[in-house]
Structures are given as C-alpha cells and as structure tokens.
Coordinates of C-alpha atoms and ligand atoms in Angstrom, one line a residue:
Chain A
M1 CA 19.4 130.0 194.3
N2 CA 18.7 128.7 197.8
L3 CA 20.5 129.6 200.8
W4 CA 22.6 126.5 200.7
N5 CA 23.8 127.1 197.2
R6 CA 24.7 130.7 198.0
L7 CA 26.8 129.7 201.0
M8 CA 28.7 127.1 198.5
C9 CA 29.3 129.8 196.1
F10 CA 30.6 132.1 198.5
S11 CA 32.9 129.7 200.2
R12 CA 34.3 128.5 196.8
R13 CA 35.0 132.1 196.0
R14 CA 36.6 132.6 199.4
S15 CA 38.7 129.4 199.6
P16 CA 40.2 128.1 196.1
W17 CA 42.6 125.5 196.5
L18 CA 45.3 125.2 193.8
F19 CA 46.9 122.3 192.3
H20 CA 50.1 123.2 190.5
M21 CA 51.2 121.2 187.7
N22 CA 54.5 122.0 185.6
S23 CA 54.3 120.6 182.1
G24 CA 58.0 121.3 181.2
S25 CA 58.2 124.9 182.4
C26 CA 61.5 126.4 183.1
N27 CA 61.0 126.8 186.8
G28 CA 60.4 130.4 186.6
C29 CA 56.8 130.3 186.9
D30 CA 56.7 127.9 189.5
I31 CA 58.7 129.7 191.6
E32 CA 56.7 132.7 191.3
L33 CA 53.6 130.7 192.0
I34 CA 55.2 129.8 195.2
A35 CA 56.5 133.1 196.1
S36 CA 52.9 134.4 195.8
L37 CA 51.7 132.2 198.4
T38 CA 54.5 133.2 200.8
P39 CA 54.6 136.1 203.5
R40 CA 55.5 139.3 200.8
Y41 CA 52.6 138.6 198.5
D42 CA 50.3 136.4 200.7
A43 CA 47.9 134.8 198.6
E44 CA 46.8 132.5 201.6
Q45 CA 44.8 135.7 202.9
L46 CA 42.2 134.9 199.9
G47 CA 42.2 131.4 201.4
V48 CA 44.4 129.8 198.3
R49 CA 46.3 126.9 199.4
L50 CA 48.4 124.8 197.5
E51 CA 47.2 121.1 197.6
G52 CA 49.1 118.1 197.3
S53 CA 46.2 116.0 195.5
P54 CA 44.5 117.1 192.3
R55 CA 41.4 115.2 193.9
H56 CA 41.4 118.1 196.8
A57 CA 41.7 121.0 194.3
D58 CA 39.3 123.5 192.7
I59 CA 42.0 125.3 190.6
L60 CA 44.3 123.6 188.4
C61 CA 47.7 126.0 187.9
I62 CA 49.6 124.9 184.7
T63 CA 52.9 126.3 183.9
G64 CA 55.0 125.4 181.0
P65 CA 54.8 125.0 177.1
V66 CA 53.2 121.2 177.5
T67 CA 55.8 118.9 176.3
R68 CA 54.8 115.7 174.8
N69 CA 55.6 113.6 177.9
S70 CA 53.3 115.7 180.0
V71 CA 50.1 115.6 177.7
Q72 CA 48.5 112.6 179.1
A73 CA 49.6 113.5 182.5
I74 CA 47.8 117.0 182.2
K75 CA 44.6 115.3 180.9
T76 CA 44.6 112.9 183.5
V77 CA 45.0 115.1 186.3
Y78 CA 42.5 117.6 185.0
G79 CA 40.0 114.4 184.9
Q80 CA 41.0 114.1 188.6
V81 CA 40.0 117.3 189.7
C82 CA 36.8 117.5 191.2
G83 CA 33.9 119.6 189.5
P84 CA 33.5 122.8 189.3
K85 CA 37.0 123.2 188.3
A86 CA 38.9 126.2 187.1
V87 CA 42.0 126.1 185.1
V88 CA 44.7 129.0 185.1
A89 CA 47.7 128.9 182.7
I90 CA 50.5 130.6 184.3
G91 CA 53.0 132.1 182.0
S92 CA 53.7 132.7 178.4
C93 CA 54.7 129.5 177.8
P94 CA 51.1 127.6 178.4
A95 CA 49.5 130.6 176.0
T96 CA 51.8 130.8 173.3
T97 CA 54.5 128.1 174.0
N98 CA 56.7 131.6 174.4
V99 CA 60.4 131.2 173.1
F100 CA 59.9 127.5 172.8
I101 CA 58.0 128.0 169.6
D102 CA 58.4 125.6 166.9
S103 CA 59.9 122.9 169.2
R104 CA 59.2 119.4 168.0
T105 CA 58.7 118.0 171.4
L106 CA 56.1 120.1 172.6
D107 CA 52.5 119.8 172.0
G108 CA 51.4 123.1 173.0
P109 CA 49.8 125.6 173.7
L110 CA 47.7 124.5 176.5
N111 CA 44.2 125.4 175.0
R112 CA 44.7 122.6 172.3
H113 CA 44.2 120.1 175.5
L114 CA 42.3 121.6 178.0
P115 CA 39.6 124.4 178.3
V116 CA 41.7 127.3 180.0
D117 CA 39.7 129.9 182.2
V118 CA 42.3 132.4 182.9
F119 CA 45.5 133.3 181.1
V120 CA 48.2 135.1 183.1
P121 CA 50.8 136.2 180.7
G122 CA 54.3 137.1 181.5
C123 CA 57.7 135.4 181.4
P124 CA 57.1 135.0 184.2
P125 CA 54.4 137.2 185.4
R126 CA 54.9 138.8 188.6
P127 CA 53.2 137.4 191.9
D128 CA 50.7 140.0 192.1
A129 CA 49.6 139.0 188.6
I130 CA 49.6 135.4 189.7
I131 CA 47.2 136.4 192.7
Q132 CA 45.0 138.4 190.2
G133 CA 44.8 135.5 188.0
I134 CA 43.7 133.0 190.8
A135 CA 41.1 135.7 192.1
A136 CA 39.8 135.8 188.7
A137 CA 39.5 131.8 188.6
A138 CA 37.9 131.8 192.0
G139 CA 35.2 134.1 190.6
I140 CA 34.7 132.0 187.5
L141 CA 34.6 129.0 190.0
A142 CA 32.0 130.4 192.3
E143 CA 29.7 131.2 189.0
R144 CA 30.2 128.0 187.7
A145 CA 28.9 126.2 191.1
A146 CA 26.0 128.3 191.1
K147 CA 24.9 127.6 187.4
R148 CA 25.3 124.0 187.7
W149 CA 24.6 122.8 191.1
P150 CA 22.6 119.7 190.6
A151 CA 19.3 119.5 192.9
E152 CA 20.5 116.5 194.6
S153 CA 24.5 115.7 195.0
V154 CA 25.0 112.5 193.5
M155 CA 27.9 110.3 194.2
V156 CA 29.1 109.0 190.9
P157 CA 32.6 106.9 190.4
M158 CA 35.1 108.6 188.6
A159 CA 35.3 107.9 184.9
D160 CA 38.5 106.2 183.5
P161 CA 41.0 109.1 183.6
E162 CA 42.3 108.4 180.0
S163 CA 38.9 109.5 178.8
A164 CA 38.1 111.9 181.2
C165 CA 38.7 114.9 179.2
D166 CA 36.6 114.2 176.0
C167 CA 36.4 117.9 175.5
T168 CA 39.6 117.5 173.7
K169 CA 38.1 115.3 170.9
C170 CA 35.8 118.0 169.7
D171 CA 36.7 121.2 168.1
C172 CA 33.9 123.0 170.1
T173 CA 34.8 126.8 171.6
K174 CA 35.7 127.7 174.9
E175 CA 32.3 128.0 176.5
D176 CA 31.2 124.6 175.1
K177 CA 34.0 123.0 176.3
S178 CA 33.4 124.2 180.2
S179 CA 29.9 122.7 179.8
A180 CA 31.5 119.6 178.1
D181 CA 32.3 118.4 181.6
T182 CA 29.2 116.3 182.0
P183 CA 27.8 116.2 185.6
A184 CA 27.9 112.5 185.4
R185 CA 31.7 112.8 186.0
E186 CA 31.3 115.3 188.8
V187 CA 31.7 114.0 192.5
Q188 CA 30.0 116.0 194.7
P189 CA 30.0 116.1 198.5
Chain B
M1 CA 60.1 90.5 200.1
S2 CA 60.8 93.7 198.1
Y3 CA 58.5 96.0 196.5
K4 CA 58.5 98.9 194.1
I5 CA 57.1 102.2 195.2
P6 CA 56.5 104.6 192.3
M7 CA 57.1 108.4 193.0
G8 CA 56.0 111.2 190.9
P9 CA 56.2 112.3 188.0
Y10 CA 53.6 114.5 189.5
H11 CA 54.1 114.2 193.1
P12 CA 53.8 116.7 195.9
A13 CA 57.2 116.0 197.1
L14 CA 58.7 117.0 194.0
E15 CA 59.2 120.3 192.8
E16 CA 59.6 119.1 188.9
P17 CA 58.2 116.2 186.9
Y18 CA 60.4 113.3 186.8
K19 CA 60.0 109.8 188.2
L20 CA 61.7 108.0 191.1
D21 CA 61.1 104.2 191.6
L22 CA 62.0 103.1 194.9
I23 CA 62.7 99.3 195.6
C24 CA 61.7 98.8 198.9
E25 CA 62.2 96.1 201.7
G26 CA 59.9 97.4 204.4
E27 CA 60.7 100.8 205.4
T28 CA 64.3 100.5 203.8
V29 CA 65.2 101.6 200.4
R30 CA 67.2 99.1 198.5
D31 CA 67.6 100.3 195.1
A32 CA 66.2 103.3 193.0
K33 CA 65.7 104.4 189.4
L34 CA 65.4 107.5 188.2
H35 CA 63.4 108.5 185.0
I36 CA 63.5 111.7 183.7
G37 CA 62.7 113.7 180.1
F38 CA 59.3 115.1 181.4
N39 CA 60.6 118.6 180.7
F40 CA 62.1 118.1 177.3
R41 CA 61.9 120.9 175.3
G42 CA 64.4 120.4 172.8
I43 CA 66.3 123.7 173.7
E44 CA 69.8 122.7 172.1
H45 CA 68.1 122.0 168.8
L46 CA 66.1 125.2 168.8
A47 CA 69.3 126.9 169.4
E48 CA 70.5 125.8 166.2
T49 CA 67.6 127.9 164.6
R50 CA 68.0 131.1 166.5
N51 CA 70.6 134.0 165.5
Y52 CA 73.1 135.4 168.2
I53 CA 70.6 137.6 169.9
Q54 CA 67.8 135.2 169.9
V55 CA 69.9 132.4 171.3
I56 CA 70.5 134.4 174.6
A57 CA 66.8 134.9 175.2
L58 CA 66.2 131.3 174.6
M59 CA 69.1 129.9 176.7
E60 CA 68.0 132.4 179.6
R61 CA 65.0 130.0 179.7
V62 CA 66.8 126.7 180.2
C63 CA 66.2 127.3 183.8
G64 CA 64.1 130.0 186.0
I65 CA 66.4 129.5 188.9
C66 CA 69.9 130.0 187.3
S67 CA 68.9 131.8 184.3
N68 CA 71.9 134.4 184.5
I69 CA 74.5 131.5 184.9
H70 CA 73.0 130.1 181.4
T71 CA 73.6 133.4 179.5
L72 CA 76.6 134.1 181.2
T73 CA 78.6 130.8 180.5
L74 CA 76.9 131.2 176.7
C75 CA 78.3 134.6 176.4
Q76 CA 81.5 133.5 177.3
S77 CA 82.1 130.9 175.0
M78 CA 80.4 133.3 172.1
E79 CA 82.9 135.8 173.1
Q80 CA 85.4 133.7 172.6
L81 CA 84.3 133.0 168.9
T82 CA 83.9 136.7 168.3
G83 CA 87.2 137.8 170.0
L84 CA 85.5 140.5 172.2
T85 CA 86.6 141.2 175.6
P86 CA 84.0 142.8 177.9
P87 CA 85.1 145.9 179.7
P88 CA 86.2 145.4 183.2
R89 CA 83.0 147.0 184.8
A90 CA 81.0 144.5 183.0
L91 CA 82.8 141.7 184.6
Y92 CA 82.2 143.0 187.9
I93 CA 78.5 143.5 186.9
R94 CA 78.4 139.8 186.1
V95 CA 80.0 138.8 189.2
V96 CA 77.3 141.0 191.4
V97 CA 74.4 139.5 189.5
A98 CA 75.9 135.9 189.5
E99 CA 76.2 136.0 193.4
L100 CA 73.0 137.3 194.2
E101 CA 71.8 134.5 191.9
R102 CA 73.6 132.3 194.0
L103 CA 72.2 133.7 197.3
H104 CA 68.5 133.4 196.0
S105 CA 69.1 129.9 194.7
H106 CA 70.8 128.8 198.0
V107 CA 68.1 130.5 200.1
L108 CA 65.1 128.9 197.9
W109 CA 66.7 125.5 198.2
A110 CA 66.9 125.9 202.0
G111 CA 63.1 127.0 202.0
I112 CA 62.1 123.8 199.7
A113 CA 64.6 121.6 202.1
A114 CA 62.7 122.9 205.3
K115 CA 59.4 122.2 203.8
L116 CA 60.3 118.6 203.0
M117 CA 61.7 118.3 206.7
G118 CA 58.0 119.4 207.6
F119 CA 59.5 122.6 209.0
K120 CA 56.8 125.0 207.6
T121 CA 58.3 127.8 209.5
M122 CA 61.9 128.1 208.2
F123 CA 60.1 127.6 204.7
M124 CA 58.2 130.9 205.2
T125 CA 61.5 132.8 206.7
C126 CA 63.1 131.7 203.7
F127 CA 61.1 132.8 201.3
E128 CA 60.4 136.2 203.2
L129 CA 64.1 136.6 202.9
R130 CA 64.5 135.3 199.2
E131 CA 62.0 138.3 198.5
K132 CA 65.0 140.7 199.9
V133 CA 67.2 139.2 197.7
M134 CA 64.7 139.5 194.5
D135 CA 64.3 143.2 195.8
V136 CA 67.9 143.7 195.1
L137 CA 68.1 141.7 191.6
Q138 CA 65.1 144.0 190.6
A139 CA 66.9 147.0 191.7
I140 CA 69.7 146.0 189.1
S141 CA 68.0 144.5 186.3
G142 CA 64.2 145.4 186.4
N143 CA 63.1 141.8 186.2
R144 CA 62.6 139.2 189.0
V145 CA 63.5 135.6 187.2
N146 CA 65.0 136.3 183.7
Y147 CA 67.3 139.1 184.3
S148 CA 68.4 139.2 180.6
M149 CA 71.7 140.6 182.1
N150 CA 74.5 139.2 179.5
R151 CA 75.0 140.1 176.1
I152 CA 78.2 139.3 174.0
G153 CA 80.9 141.5 175.0
G154 CA 79.3 142.8 178.4
V155 CA 75.9 143.1 179.9
N156 CA 73.2 145.3 178.9
R157 CA 72.4 147.3 182.1
D158 CA 74.8 149.4 184.4
I159 CA 74.5 149.3 188.1
D160 CA 74.2 153.1 188.5
D161 CA 74.7 153.7 192.4
P162 CA 76.5 150.4 193.6
L163 CA 76.9 152.0 197.1
A164 CA 73.1 151.8 197.4
V165 CA 73.1 148.0 196.1
L166 CA 75.8 147.6 198.8
A167 CA 73.6 149.1 201.6
M168 CA 70.8 146.7 200.5
V169 CA 73.5 144.0 200.4
Q170 CA 74.5 144.7 203.9
A171 CA 71.0 144.6 205.0
L172 CA 70.4 141.5 203.9
E173 CA 73.2 139.8 205.2
R174 CA 72.4 141.1 208.7
E175 CA 69.3 139.5 208.0
M176 CA 70.7 136.4 206.8
V177 CA 73.0 136.1 210.0
R178 CA 70.1 136.8 212.2
T179 CA 67.4 134.5 210.7
V180 CA 68.6 131.9 208.4
I181 CA 72.1 130.9 209.2
P182 CA 71.4 130.0 212.9
I183 CA 68.5 127.7 211.8
F184 CA 70.9 126.1 209.1
T185 CA 73.8 125.6 211.6
T186 CA 72.2 125.2 215.0
S187 CA 68.6 124.2 215.0
S188 CA 68.1 121.0 216.7
T189 CA 65.3 120.3 214.6
A190 CA 66.9 120.6 211.3
R191 CA 69.9 118.7 212.8
S192 CA 68.1 116.0 214.0
R193 CA 66.2 115.4 210.7
C194 CA 69.4 115.8 208.4
A195 CA 72.4 114.4 210.5
G196 CA 73.2 111.0 209.4
I197 CA 71.2 110.6 206.4
G198 CA 71.9 110.4 202.5
I199 CA 75.4 109.8 203.1
L200 CA 77.7 109.8 199.9
T201 CA 81.5 109.3 200.9
R202 CA 84.5 111.0 199.3
E203 CA 85.1 107.9 197.3
K204 CA 81.8 107.6 196.0
A205 CA 81.7 111.4 195.5
L206 CA 84.7 110.9 193.2
S207 CA 83.7 108.1 191.3
C208 CA 80.3 109.6 190.5
G209 CA 82.0 112.7 189.4
V210 CA 79.6 114.9 191.6
V211 CA 80.1 118.8 191.3
G212 CA 79.2 121.9 193.3
P213 CA 77.9 121.8 196.8
T214 CA 77.3 118.2 196.9
A215 CA 80.8 117.6 196.0
R216 CA 82.2 120.2 198.7
A217 CA 79.9 118.4 201.1
S218 CA 81.6 115.2 200.6
G219 CA 85.1 116.6 201.4
L220 CA 86.2 117.6 197.8
P221 CA 87.5 121.2 197.4
Q222 CA 86.6 122.2 193.9
D223 CA 85.1 125.2 192.9
L224 CA 85.5 126.9 189.3
R225 CA 85.6 130.4 190.8
R226 CA 88.7 129.5 192.8
D227 CA 90.2 126.9 190.2
A228 CA 89.4 128.4 187.1
P229 CA 88.6 132.2 187.5
Y230 CA 86.2 133.8 185.1
A231 CA 84.7 137.2 184.9
A232 CA 86.3 139.1 187.8
Y233 CA 86.4 136.3 190.3
S234 CA 90.2 136.5 190.1
E235 CA 90.4 139.5 191.9
M236 CA 87.8 138.6 194.8
E237 CA 88.9 137.0 197.8
F238 CA 86.8 134.2 199.5
N239 CA 86.9 130.8 200.8
V240 CA 85.5 127.6 199.6
P241 CA 83.7 125.9 202.2
V242 CA 84.2 122.2 202.7
Q243 CA 82.6 119.5 204.9
P244 CA 83.8 116.1 205.1
D245 CA 80.8 114.3 206.4
G246 CA 78.9 113.9 203.1
D247 CA 75.5 113.6 204.6
V248 CA 72.3 116.1 204.1
R249 CA 73.3 118.2 207.3
A250 CA 76.6 118.7 205.4
R251 CA 75.2 119.8 202.3
L252 CA 72.8 122.3 204.5
L253 CA 76.1 123.6 206.0
V254 CA 77.9 124.0 203.0
R255 CA 75.1 125.9 201.5
A256 CA 75.0 128.1 204.4
L257 CA 78.5 129.0 204.4
E258 CA 78.3 129.7 200.6
I259 CA 76.1 132.5 201.5
M260 CA 78.1 134.1 203.5
E261 CA 81.0 133.9 201.0
S262 CA 78.5 135.1 198.6
C263 CA 77.8 138.2 200.7
K264 CA 81.6 138.6 201.3
I265 CA 82.3 138.7 197.6
L266 CA 79.2 141.0 196.8
R267 CA 80.5 143.5 199.2
Q268 CA 84.1 143.5 197.7
A269 CA 82.6 143.5 194.0
L270 CA 80.5 146.6 194.8
T271 CA 83.2 148.5 196.6
K272 CA 85.7 148.0 193.8
M273 CA 83.7 148.4 191.0
P274 CA 85.8 150.0 188.5
P275 CA 84.2 152.8 186.2
G276 CA 84.0 152.9 182.5
E277 CA 81.9 151.2 179.7
I278 CA 79.3 148.1 180.1
N279 CA 79.8 146.5 176.8
T280 CA 81.6 146.9 173.6
G281 CA 78.7 148.8 171.5
D282 CA 76.3 147.6 168.9
A283 CA 78.7 146.9 166.1
K284 CA 78.0 144.1 164.0
I285 CA 79.4 140.8 165.3
V286 CA 81.6 138.5 163.3
F287 CA 81.9 134.9 164.4
A288 CA 85.0 132.9 163.7
A289 CA 84.4 129.2 162.8
G290 CA 85.0 126.9 165.2
T291 CA 84.0 125.5 168.7
A292 CA 84.6 127.3 172.2
T293 CA 83.8 125.9 175.4
S294 CA 83.1 128.0 178.6
R295 CA 82.9 126.6 182.2
V296 CA 81.4 128.3 185.3
E297 CA 80.2 127.4 188.8
A298 CA 76.8 127.8 189.2
P299 CA 74.7 127.4 192.2
R300 CA 74.5 123.6 192.0
G301 CA 77.8 123.2 190.3
E302 CA 79.7 123.4 187.1
V303 CA 77.7 124.4 183.9
M304 CA 79.6 123.9 180.8
Y305 CA 78.5 125.3 177.4
S306 CA 80.2 124.3 174.1
V307 CA 79.1 126.5 171.1
S308 CA 80.0 125.7 167.4
W309 CA 79.7 128.4 164.4
K310 CA 80.4 127.4 161.0
Q311 CA 82.0 130.2 158.6
D312 CA 79.7 132.9 157.8
A313 CA 76.6 131.2 159.1
K314 CA 73.6 133.3 161.1
N315 CA 73.0 130.6 163.6
P316 CA 75.1 128.3 166.0
S317 CA 75.8 125.0 164.4
R318 CA 75.7 123.4 167.8
V319 CA 75.1 124.4 171.4
H320 CA 75.8 121.8 173.8
V321 CA 74.9 122.3 177.5
R322 CA 75.9 120.4 180.5
T323 CA 74.3 121.1 183.8
P324 CA 75.3 120.2 187.3
T325 CA 72.2 118.2 188.1
F326 CA 73.5 116.0 185.1
A327 CA 76.4 115.1 187.0
N328 CA 74.9 114.9 190.5
M329 CA 71.8 113.0 189.4
P330 CA 73.3 109.3 189.7
S331 CA 74.6 109.9 193.1
V332 CA 71.1 109.7 194.5
R333 CA 71.2 106.2 193.9
W334 CA 74.0 105.8 196.5
M335 CA 72.7 108.4 199.0
V336 CA 69.2 106.5 199.4
L337 CA 70.8 103.0 199.5
G338 CA 69.6 102.0 203.0
A339 CA 67.7 105.1 203.8
R340 CA 64.3 105.0 205.2
L341 CA 61.5 105.8 202.9
A342 CA 60.4 108.9 204.7
D343 CA 63.9 110.5 204.3
T344 CA 63.8 109.8 200.4
P345 CA 62.3 113.2 199.5
L346 CA 64.6 115.1 201.5
I347 CA 67.5 113.1 200.5
Q348 CA 66.7 113.5 196.5
A349 CA 66.1 117.1 197.2
S350 CA 69.6 117.5 199.1
I351 CA 71.5 117.6 195.6
D352 CA 69.1 120.9 194.7
P353 CA 68.1 119.1 191.6
C354 CA 67.0 121.0 188.4
Y355 CA 65.4 118.8 185.9
S356 CA 64.5 121.7 183.8
C357 CA 68.0 122.3 183.3
T358 CA 68.7 118.7 183.0
D359 CA 66.2 117.9 180.3
R360 CA 66.3 121.3 178.4
Ligands
SF4_401 S1 56.6 131.7 180.8 FE1 58.9 132.2 181.0 S2 59.2 131.9 183.1 FE2 57.2 130.9 182.9 S3 57.9 128.7 182.5 FE3 57.7 129.8 180.3 S4 59.9 130.5 180.1 FE4 59.8 130.0 182.2

C-alpha cells in the first residue's frame, strides 16, 4: 500500500458520510439516529455527517423492516452509493423484522436484499450504540478501500440502477456479496 | 406552462418516505398530489393475530414519536371492554408521560422546522433541549422511545419520587423559557421565514376537518384534553392556545405556547399525584364481546382507536386506528396553493406529518 492509499484509508475512517434511509420504520430509530448526531452524543466529532444524496455518502444507514414498497428504492439507492461502501442496519427491524414479523406487506429482513455489514440491534438502539455501529462500519470501509483500491482510478458511468445490486440474485455468503461489487460499477475520483 | 416536480419518496427535506408531486408554474405551486404507503406494514391486520399483551407491544411501534399515545388509547378502549378501571395514581402517571411526550414531540418538530428554515443553530439547540426531556422520560420509564408504560388497568411502572421528577421538569421549563420559546416567538429569522406562508383559513380548516395544533392555529379552539377529558385531565387546569392567522408562524406559536401549557400540566400532575396502586393486578383478563372506541389528544391531534372483540376470543377481531396526520394531510394541498416552491418543504412539515402512523 503506497502513501496515497494509506492516506485515503485514514481519511475514509475519519470522515464517513451517511445516507439515511427509512424502509418503513416507526420513526423511533430515525429519531435516535438524528439524536446521535446532535450535541449530546455528537457523532460529528468522528467526522460523521448526514448527507442529502446517496452519491455523496459512504455508509448507508437503513432503518425499518423493509416494506414491499421500499424494496426497489433500497436497491436503487444502494446502487447509487459510490464504492467502497458499507451498510449499517439500525434497529431490530432490519435485522429480524421485529414485532412486525409475519406481516404480508413486508419483504424483510434487510439482508435478503443487501449485504449488511453492521447490525445495531435494539428497539430502538441507544444513540451510543448507533455511534459504535457507525464507527465499526467506518473501519470496515477503510479496510475495503485498502483492499480494492485500483491501481488507476477509472471513471465508469453508473450502471442501470435497476440492476445495480446484482448480488441479490445469487445466494452467496456475506463475504462473497461484498466482493460481488464489481469495480466496474465504482466511480473513483 | 406548468410542469411537474416530483419530491420524494426519499428526499433530504422529507423525514419519512412519501411522495409529493408539485404542479408548478415558474416558482409558484399550482397544485399538489400526495402519495403515501411506503411505510405500510399492515399493523392493523397483524393486530388481529396477537393476544391482548402482544397487541400493546405491537401498537407501541406504530409510531416512534408518539408511542405512548398509541398504547394509551388502545389500553383505554380495551379497558372499556374488560370493565377494569385504572386506579387514580395510574391516571396521573399516564398524564405525566403523555405530557412529557408532547414536550419532546413539539421540541423535535421545532428542530426539524428550523432545519428546513435553514436555521441550523436552532435545530441543534432544540435537540439539545430534547435530550433533557428524554432524560426525564428515561428516569421514569427506563426507555428513550418505546416507554411501554401502559397496560390494561393501569401502568407498568411507578414514579417513585414525583418531587425529584418535578425538579427536573422545572429545570426543563426554565431552559425552555430561556432558549426555545424566544426563538419561536420573537426571533426575526423565524418570523421572516414563516409569516404569511402556508395559510389555511378557518373555513378551509373546518371543511378539511383538520385536528390538533393545525386546527388551533387556524382559529378552531378544539382540544380533547379539555373537551372530552380522559385519564386525569379533568383535574388539571390549563389553557388551549389558539391563533387566528393559520400560517406557518401561527402553528409555530401554537406549539410554543403548548409547550408552556404542558409544563404547567406536568407541575400540577406531579404535585397532586395521589398515593396508591398503579394497576389492577395480574389477574386473568376477560373481554366482553363488542366494540369500544377511545379518543385522545396526541401531540399532532386526535387519535382514535376502535377495538372489537368476539366472545371468548384470544385476539381482537379488529383494531382500527385513525391518526391525526390522516386528517391533516389533505389540508397541505390548500396550504401550498400559490406558495413558492422553496417554501413547500417547510409548509408540508408545518402540520408535523407522521407517515408511519398514517400508513401503519
Ligand atoms: S427497531 Fe423498533 S424503534 Fe426501530 S424502527 Fe423498528 S420498531 Fe421502530
């Protein structure tokens, strides 16, 4: 790893930007995520920022038990986040669908659709736990960046968002899924 | 030439997924269409497959902001079916938790409105203050969001030392008076951003059937805590703030004044709290067949639950929920007519929408 790569890894770990997505949550987790960014818990001291666009984000924070209506949107947004990326599932809902289990309008849990890196269980998890989860995801992100940093950065147009998340079509394990992100889809600076 | 601007379902200005289609002419909004249903979890159907203990935990998760109100209303209607009456101390505890929840919900709304105004300092101030409300709630219930305080025939946890909680509430009130209320009422930034936009006239408010702070900001003096008292509200003294203007600033003012009224109710409830039992015990509960309805005033307006039970059934045969946002939502269309495009996020947020309640 050359100096440039080391610098990039360091900065990725120190400034993970978040995109928050609500896939049918009850708002409890969303509020706690926002609370963790405000003065009392102050996740911003880790360089964390909530971004308005998935294309600016490194970490996708997903709350909620994944309703049928939001499945497609989740996949699209996941495809729009530039690699390397990490997914944090906040709350018990995305992990297990929680009290809504057996509902016919749900298509959860989340790891049926996306490769999830960090689960933060709790209904809702406390802001401290959310910050811990985000910090863990930032570490994963830095590792991933170190491993798959191409020798020359290539600018490739984004694939069709519909097919962006091709890892859902296979039954591969979690490790395989993260490597199912082919570098061709990644837009490097 | 008019054109359509779709906003959402996942948009930085929206806290929750829903879609707003705005028909614009230049910068001016001519019409708006709202699409909801992204949060549809089928809770009402799920409730029919849960027994009377599970259904309380399920209904608490209809909404994470007003979780207590949902269990309170559900428990009240189930109490009508079982014939249990909660002891007086339980009613007072219910009032305390409900008012704390109103406080945190209004402060949260203020923060989000401030963020949409582009007033980031106030956003942070509000959330800082909200944490202090959460401290009180946590001291009472041990939880930050889903308090699980209510049960059929009373509450689950006692407030052991109401006077200690009272001290916390008084500190909170001082802080509110010092920081948030002046920003709400006198700050020129907030005024210039909110005055005169998103107007809902009294007539329109009546014909749309809006509820809660949205109605009170349009000059309709309605509040179930006063008009149809539940829990221990009949023993409290408070005013119902009403503003005649119907614009976003009026909604801001109504909520600011409501925060003060909530503090007043909290002080009364905590000093007058009677001693005694907090619930009717763990005996088996028998439900009578029939339907019971209950209404309460949630932070956003009136919530109604209607629970039906069949003879000797384990599970309810129907739980119907009507949430305040469902009633307030159609009024957004009238508020944004003729508004500038840049104001629409603030206007739609001014009814304090909660789509996870509405979609369920
Ligand atoms: S985990 Fe709990 S608090 Fe979070 S979205 Fe699900 S039900 Fe709501």
